[in-house]
XYZ file of C-alpha atoms in Angstrom:
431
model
C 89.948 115.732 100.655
C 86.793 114.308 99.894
C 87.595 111.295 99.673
C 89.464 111.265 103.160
C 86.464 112.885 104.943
C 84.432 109.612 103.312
C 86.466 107.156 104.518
C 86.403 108.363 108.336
C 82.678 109.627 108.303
C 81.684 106.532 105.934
C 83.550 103.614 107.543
C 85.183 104.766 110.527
C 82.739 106.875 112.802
C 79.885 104.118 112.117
C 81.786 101.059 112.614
C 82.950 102.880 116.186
C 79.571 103.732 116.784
C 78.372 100.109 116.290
C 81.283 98.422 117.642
C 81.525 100.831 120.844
C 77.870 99.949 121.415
C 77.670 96.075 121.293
C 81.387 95.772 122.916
C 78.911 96.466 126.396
C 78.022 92.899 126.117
C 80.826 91.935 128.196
C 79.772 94.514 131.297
C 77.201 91.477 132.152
C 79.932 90.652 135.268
C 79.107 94.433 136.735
C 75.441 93.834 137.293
C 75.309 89.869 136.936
C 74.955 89.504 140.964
C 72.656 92.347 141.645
C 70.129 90.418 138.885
C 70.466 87.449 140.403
C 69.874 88.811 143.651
C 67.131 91.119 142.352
C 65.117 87.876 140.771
C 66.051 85.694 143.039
C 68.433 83.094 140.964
C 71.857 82.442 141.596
C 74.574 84.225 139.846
C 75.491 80.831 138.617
C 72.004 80.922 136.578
C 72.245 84.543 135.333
C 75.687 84.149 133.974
C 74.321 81.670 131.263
C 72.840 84.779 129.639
C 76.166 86.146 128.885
C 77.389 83.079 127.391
C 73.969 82.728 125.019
C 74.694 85.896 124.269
C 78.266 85.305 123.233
C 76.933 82.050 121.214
C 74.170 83.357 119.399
C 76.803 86.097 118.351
C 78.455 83.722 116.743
C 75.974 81.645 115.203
C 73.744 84.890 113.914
C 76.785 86.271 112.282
C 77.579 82.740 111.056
C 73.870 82.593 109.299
C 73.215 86.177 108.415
C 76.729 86.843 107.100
C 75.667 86.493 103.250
C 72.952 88.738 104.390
C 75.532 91.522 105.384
C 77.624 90.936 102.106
C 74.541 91.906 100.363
C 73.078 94.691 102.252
C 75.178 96.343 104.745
C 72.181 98.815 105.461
C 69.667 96.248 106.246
C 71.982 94.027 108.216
C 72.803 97.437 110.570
C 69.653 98.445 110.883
C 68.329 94.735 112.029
C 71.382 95.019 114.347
C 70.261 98.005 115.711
C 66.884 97.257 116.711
C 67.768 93.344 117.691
C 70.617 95.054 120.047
C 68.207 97.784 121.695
C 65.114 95.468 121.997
C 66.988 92.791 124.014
C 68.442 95.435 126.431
C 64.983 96.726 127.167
C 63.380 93.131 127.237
C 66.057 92.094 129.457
C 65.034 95.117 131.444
C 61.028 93.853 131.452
C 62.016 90.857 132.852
C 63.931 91.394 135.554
C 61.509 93.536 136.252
C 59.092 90.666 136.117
C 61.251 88.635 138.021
C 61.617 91.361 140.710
C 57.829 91.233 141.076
C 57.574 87.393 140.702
C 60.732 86.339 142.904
C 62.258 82.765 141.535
C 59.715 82.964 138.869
C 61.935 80.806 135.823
C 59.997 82.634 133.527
C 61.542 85.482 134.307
C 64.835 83.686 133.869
C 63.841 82.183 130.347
C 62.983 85.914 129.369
C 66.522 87.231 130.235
C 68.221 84.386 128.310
C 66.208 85.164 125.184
C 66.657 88.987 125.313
C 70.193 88.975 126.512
C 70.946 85.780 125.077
C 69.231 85.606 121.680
C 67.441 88.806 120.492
C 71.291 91.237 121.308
C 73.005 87.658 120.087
C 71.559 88.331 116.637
C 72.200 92.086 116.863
C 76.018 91.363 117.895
C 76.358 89.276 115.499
C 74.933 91.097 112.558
C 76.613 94.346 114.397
C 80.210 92.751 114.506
C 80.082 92.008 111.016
C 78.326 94.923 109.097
C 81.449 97.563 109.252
C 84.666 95.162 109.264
C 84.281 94.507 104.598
C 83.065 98.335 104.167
C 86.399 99.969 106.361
C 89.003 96.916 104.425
C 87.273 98.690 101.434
C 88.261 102.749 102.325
C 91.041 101.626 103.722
C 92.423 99.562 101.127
C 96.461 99.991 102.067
C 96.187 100.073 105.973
C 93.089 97.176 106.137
C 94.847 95.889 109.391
C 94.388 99.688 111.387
C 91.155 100.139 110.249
C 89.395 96.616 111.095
C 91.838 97.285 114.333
C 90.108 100.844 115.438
C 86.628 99.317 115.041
C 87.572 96.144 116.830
C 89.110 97.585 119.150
C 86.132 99.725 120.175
C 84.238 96.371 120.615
C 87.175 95.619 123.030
C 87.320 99.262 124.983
C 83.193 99.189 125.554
C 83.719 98.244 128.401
C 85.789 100.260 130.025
C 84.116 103.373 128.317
C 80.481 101.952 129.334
C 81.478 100.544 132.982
C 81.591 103.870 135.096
C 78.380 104.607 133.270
C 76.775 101.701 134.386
C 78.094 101.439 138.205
C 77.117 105.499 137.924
C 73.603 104.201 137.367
C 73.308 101.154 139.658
C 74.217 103.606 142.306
C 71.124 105.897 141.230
C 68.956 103.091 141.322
C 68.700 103.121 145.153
C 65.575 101.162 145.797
C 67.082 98.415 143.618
C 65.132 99.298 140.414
C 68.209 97.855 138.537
C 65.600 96.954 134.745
C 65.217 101.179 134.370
C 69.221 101.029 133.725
C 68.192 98.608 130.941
C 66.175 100.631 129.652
C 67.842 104.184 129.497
C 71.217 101.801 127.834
C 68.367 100.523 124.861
C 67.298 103.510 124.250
C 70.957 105.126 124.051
C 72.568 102.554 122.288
C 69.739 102.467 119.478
C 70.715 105.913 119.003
C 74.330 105.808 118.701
C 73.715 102.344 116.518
C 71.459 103.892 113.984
C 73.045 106.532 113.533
C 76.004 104.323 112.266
C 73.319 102.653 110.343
C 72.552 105.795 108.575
C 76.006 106.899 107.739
C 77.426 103.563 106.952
C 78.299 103.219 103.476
C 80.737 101.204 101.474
C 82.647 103.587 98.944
C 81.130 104.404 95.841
C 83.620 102.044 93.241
C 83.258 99.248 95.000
C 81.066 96.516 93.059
C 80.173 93.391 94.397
C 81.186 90.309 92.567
C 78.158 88.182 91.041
C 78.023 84.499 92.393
C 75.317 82.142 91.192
C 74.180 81.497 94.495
C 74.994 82.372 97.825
C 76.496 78.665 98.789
C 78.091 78.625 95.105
C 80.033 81.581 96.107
C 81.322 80.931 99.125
C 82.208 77.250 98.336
C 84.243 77.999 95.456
C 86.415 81.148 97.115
C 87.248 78.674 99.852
C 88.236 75.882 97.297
C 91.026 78.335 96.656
C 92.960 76.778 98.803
C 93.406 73.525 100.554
C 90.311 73.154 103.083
C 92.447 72.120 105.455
C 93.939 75.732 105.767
C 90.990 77.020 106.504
C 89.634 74.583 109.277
C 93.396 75.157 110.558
C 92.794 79.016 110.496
C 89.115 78.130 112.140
C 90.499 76.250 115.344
C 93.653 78.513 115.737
C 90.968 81.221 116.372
C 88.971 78.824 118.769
C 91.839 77.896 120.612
C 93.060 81.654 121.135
C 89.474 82.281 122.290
C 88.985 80.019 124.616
C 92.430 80.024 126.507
C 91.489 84.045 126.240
C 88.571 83.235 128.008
C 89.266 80.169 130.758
C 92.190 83.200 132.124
C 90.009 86.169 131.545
C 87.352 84.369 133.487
C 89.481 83.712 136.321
C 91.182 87.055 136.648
C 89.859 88.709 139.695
C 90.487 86.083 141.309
C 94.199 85.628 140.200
C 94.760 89.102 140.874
C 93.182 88.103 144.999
C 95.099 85.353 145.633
C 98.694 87.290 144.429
C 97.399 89.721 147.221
C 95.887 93.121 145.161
C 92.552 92.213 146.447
C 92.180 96.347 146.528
C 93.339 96.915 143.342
C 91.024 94.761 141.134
C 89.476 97.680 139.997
C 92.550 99.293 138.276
C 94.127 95.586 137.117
C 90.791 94.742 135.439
C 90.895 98.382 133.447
C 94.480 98.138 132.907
C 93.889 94.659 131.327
C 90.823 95.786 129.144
C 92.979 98.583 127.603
C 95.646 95.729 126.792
C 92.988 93.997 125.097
C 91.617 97.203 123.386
C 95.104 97.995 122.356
C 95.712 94.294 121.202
C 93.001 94.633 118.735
C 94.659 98.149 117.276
C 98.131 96.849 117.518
C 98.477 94.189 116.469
C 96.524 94.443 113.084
C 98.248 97.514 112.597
C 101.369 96.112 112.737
C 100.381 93.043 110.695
C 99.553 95.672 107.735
C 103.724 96.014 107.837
C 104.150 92.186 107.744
C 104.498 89.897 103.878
C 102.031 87.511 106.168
C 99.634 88.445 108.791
C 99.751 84.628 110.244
C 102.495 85.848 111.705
C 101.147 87.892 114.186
C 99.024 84.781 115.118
C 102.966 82.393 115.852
C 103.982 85.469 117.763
C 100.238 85.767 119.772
C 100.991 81.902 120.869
C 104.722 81.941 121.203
C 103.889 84.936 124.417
C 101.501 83.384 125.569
C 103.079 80.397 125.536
C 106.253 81.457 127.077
C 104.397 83.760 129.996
C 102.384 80.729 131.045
C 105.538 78.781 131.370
C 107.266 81.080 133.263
C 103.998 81.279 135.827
C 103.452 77.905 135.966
C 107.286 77.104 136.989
C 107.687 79.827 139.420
C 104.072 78.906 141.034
C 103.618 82.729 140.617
C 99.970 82.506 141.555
C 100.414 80.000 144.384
C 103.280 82.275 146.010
C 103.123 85.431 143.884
C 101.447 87.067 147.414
C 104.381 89.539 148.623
C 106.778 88.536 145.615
C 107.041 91.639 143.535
C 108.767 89.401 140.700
C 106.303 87.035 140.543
C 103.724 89.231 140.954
C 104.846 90.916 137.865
C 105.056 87.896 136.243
C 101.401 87.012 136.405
C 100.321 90.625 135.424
C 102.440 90.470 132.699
C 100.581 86.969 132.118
C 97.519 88.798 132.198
C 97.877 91.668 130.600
C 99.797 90.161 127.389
C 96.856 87.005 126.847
C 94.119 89.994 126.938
C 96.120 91.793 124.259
C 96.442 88.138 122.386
C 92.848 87.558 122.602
C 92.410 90.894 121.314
C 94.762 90.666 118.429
C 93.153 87.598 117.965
C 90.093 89.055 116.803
C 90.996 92.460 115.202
C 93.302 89.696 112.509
C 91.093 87.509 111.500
C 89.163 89.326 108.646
C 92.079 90.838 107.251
C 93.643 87.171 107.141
C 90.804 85.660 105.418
C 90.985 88.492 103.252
C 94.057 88.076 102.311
C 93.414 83.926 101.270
C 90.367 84.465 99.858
C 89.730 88.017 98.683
C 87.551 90.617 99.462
C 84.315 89.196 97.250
C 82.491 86.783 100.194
C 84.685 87.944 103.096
C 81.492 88.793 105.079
C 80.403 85.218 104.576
C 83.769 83.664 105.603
C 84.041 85.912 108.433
C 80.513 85.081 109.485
C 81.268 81.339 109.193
C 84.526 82.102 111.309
C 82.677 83.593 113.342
C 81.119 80.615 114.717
C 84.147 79.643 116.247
C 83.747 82.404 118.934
C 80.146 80.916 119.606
C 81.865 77.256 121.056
C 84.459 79.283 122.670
C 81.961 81.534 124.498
C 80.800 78.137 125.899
C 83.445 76.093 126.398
C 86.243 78.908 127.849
C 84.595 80.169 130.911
C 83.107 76.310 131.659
C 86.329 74.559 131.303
C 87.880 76.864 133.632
C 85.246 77.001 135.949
C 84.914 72.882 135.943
C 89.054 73.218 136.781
C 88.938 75.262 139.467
C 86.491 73.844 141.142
C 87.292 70.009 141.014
C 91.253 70.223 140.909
C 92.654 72.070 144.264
C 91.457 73.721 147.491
C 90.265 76.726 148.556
C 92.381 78.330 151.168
C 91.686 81.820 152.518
C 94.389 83.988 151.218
C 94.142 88.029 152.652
C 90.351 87.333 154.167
C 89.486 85.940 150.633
C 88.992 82.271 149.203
C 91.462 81.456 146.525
C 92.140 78.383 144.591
C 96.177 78.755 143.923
C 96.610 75.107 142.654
C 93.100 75.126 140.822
C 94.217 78.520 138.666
C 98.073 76.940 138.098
C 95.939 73.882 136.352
C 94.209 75.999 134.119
C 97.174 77.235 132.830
C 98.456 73.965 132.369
C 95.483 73.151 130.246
C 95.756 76.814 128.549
C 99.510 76.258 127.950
C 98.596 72.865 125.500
C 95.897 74.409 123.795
C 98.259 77.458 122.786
C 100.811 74.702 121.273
C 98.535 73.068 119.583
C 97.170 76.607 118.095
C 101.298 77.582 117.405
C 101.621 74.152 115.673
C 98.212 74.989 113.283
C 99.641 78.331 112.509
C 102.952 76.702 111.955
C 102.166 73.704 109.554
C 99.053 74.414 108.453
C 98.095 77.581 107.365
C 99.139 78.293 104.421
C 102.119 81.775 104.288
C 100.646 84.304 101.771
C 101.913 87.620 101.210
C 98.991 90.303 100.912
C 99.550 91.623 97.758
C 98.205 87.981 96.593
């Protein structure tokens, strides 16, 4: 019994309380335009915060993972104070830049807080539960990584109502105090997981000679090329993820649910929630987890088709069949790019062991940092040199200039299938 009650107040509560914390990253789109209108920037300049943020999440977990396979409590608790001072710094300068209108000082200061002082606490975050839950839950390593992943996914739609709750409080436009209540409760909820975390008891680390030695050799166990395959199947998934995910709300306007963006938007961040959960937990019942990665591609792959033939966004308005075709669309790459994420750890794990898995997943890692910039841009650049805006229902759609992404989305998810295919080595997880 004891041992149970470790594993869930040990591994599980803390990596939730982490995971559920950071995940709020990606509410940036709920207050993006009030920022920019509050400093005075465009919404064009505010959004590179999010996608500094997203980079430097990569990067800081793809430097400071040997840090976290070391000390799990000192990688937390730098997460936790990294996370909660750039929410409150981002909340002095807008401030700032609500008393010094188009002041690009105040602009710098947001990119640093949001973009580089919470980068280094999401990365270090993201990384310090995933080894210690594999470890408690040694037989089920896909569920567990899944229900903290997956936490990181649902933030959002936990933290959202929260947030709009207190933008609507904020009446004379005071929108930095919201930054600052959300530091102060996220430290809490962070170190407390700092303070529980712990990996269990008869677990000792493995003794490398150095820290470069280590992870050099464990990757040596296998071809290289398997794991730059493994690297750029994870890119790929992450940036198609993203170039859709980007363009969404506006999908879901042109089909003609302009008044139900709301509910589409929550409906496709519990797909990806469940995505993370699902998927890993199903891999756990698979001889190789890759597999969940051929049959992430092959949907996606097969979805995009069928909206790209059928011109589903172009004349999905008033077509219930085609409208369901692009939700499905939707809904099924958010629970991809989900999967995506919740699988990768317990796939590395599985080719390279649990000794540097921290370290590899760090390095991995880094593959979500050029994602987080390429994704959005590429789809952006897409829409807005390919097409023409028509007015579709009182709003300004794109139809051709979203059907191109998903030609562009559609190659990159072959070439991903065709990495996972050839590539990537099969490996049952007992090995």
């Amino acid at each position: 019994m004891k041992n149970i009650q470790n594993k869930w107040i040990r591994g599980a509560i803390p990596a939730l309380l982490l995971h559920c914390s950071i995940g709020t990253v990606y509410c940036w789109s709920i207050f993006s335009q009030e920022i920019a209108d509050y400093i005075g920037f465009s919404k064009g300049a505010t959004e590179w915060a999010f996608s500094f943020a997203i980079f430097f999440l990569g990067m800081s977990a793809a430097f400071l993972g040997n840090l976290v396979e070391k000390n799990i409590h000192k990688s937390s608790l730098i997460a936790s104070i990294t996370f909660a001072a750039g929410m409150a710094g981002t909340g002095f300068f807008i401030w700032y830049g609500g008393n010094h209108q188009h002041s690009i000082l105040s602009l710098i200061g947001i990119y640093i807080s949001y973009g580089f002082i919470m980068g280094i606490g999401l990365g270090t975050g993201y990384l310090s539960p995933v080894k210690t839950l594999m470890l408690w839950f040694k037989d089920k390593k896909g569920l567990a990584t899944g229900l903290a992943v997956a936490g990181f996914g649902a933030a959002k739609a936990i933290a959202s109502p929260i947030m709009q709750k207190l933008l609507g409080d904020n009446q004379n436009g005071e929108i930095y105090k919201m930054f600052y209540i959300l530091a102060a409760a996220y430290f809490v909820m962070m170190f407390i997981g700092h303070l529980i975390l712990a990996k269990p008891a008869d677990w000792v680390e493995p003794q490398n000679k150095s820290k470069s030695e280590g992870i050099i050799a464990t990757l040596k166990r296998e071809p290289i090329i398997s794991y730059v395959a493994i690297w750029l199947m994870f890119y790929l998934n992450i940036t198609c993820g993203l170039a859709l995910i980007s363009q969404e709300k506006m999908i879901v306007k042109c089909i003609g649910l302009a008044s139900s963006v709301g509910l589409i938007s929550t409906i496709s961040a519990i797909f990806n929630a469940g995505g993370r959960l699902g998927f890993s937990a199903w891999a756990d019942h698979m001889k190789d987890r890759n597999t969940v990665y051929k049959m992430i591609f092959i949907l996606s792959i097969l979805f995009t088709a069928i909206v790209f033939f059928t011109k589903g966004i172009a004349n999905g308005a008033g077509n219930v069949l085609l409208i369901i075709f692009v939700l499905a669309l939707i809904f099924i790459v958010n629970a991809g790019y989900g999967g995506g994420f919740s699988n990768i750890p317990t796939l590395l794990s599985d080719h390279y062991g649990m000794g540097s898995i921290s370290a590899i997943h760090g390095i991995t890692l880094s593959a979500w940092a050029f994602a987080g910039l390429t994704g959005n841009q590429m789809a952006n650049a897409i829409v807005s040199k390919t097409g023409e805006f028509i007015e579709v229902h009182g709003v300004k759609v794109n139809p051709t200039g979203y059907q191109n992404v998903l030609i562009v989305t559609a190659c990159l998810y072959i070439v991903a299938l065709c990495l996972s295919l050839f590539l990537v080595k099969p490996i049952k997880k007992e090995n």
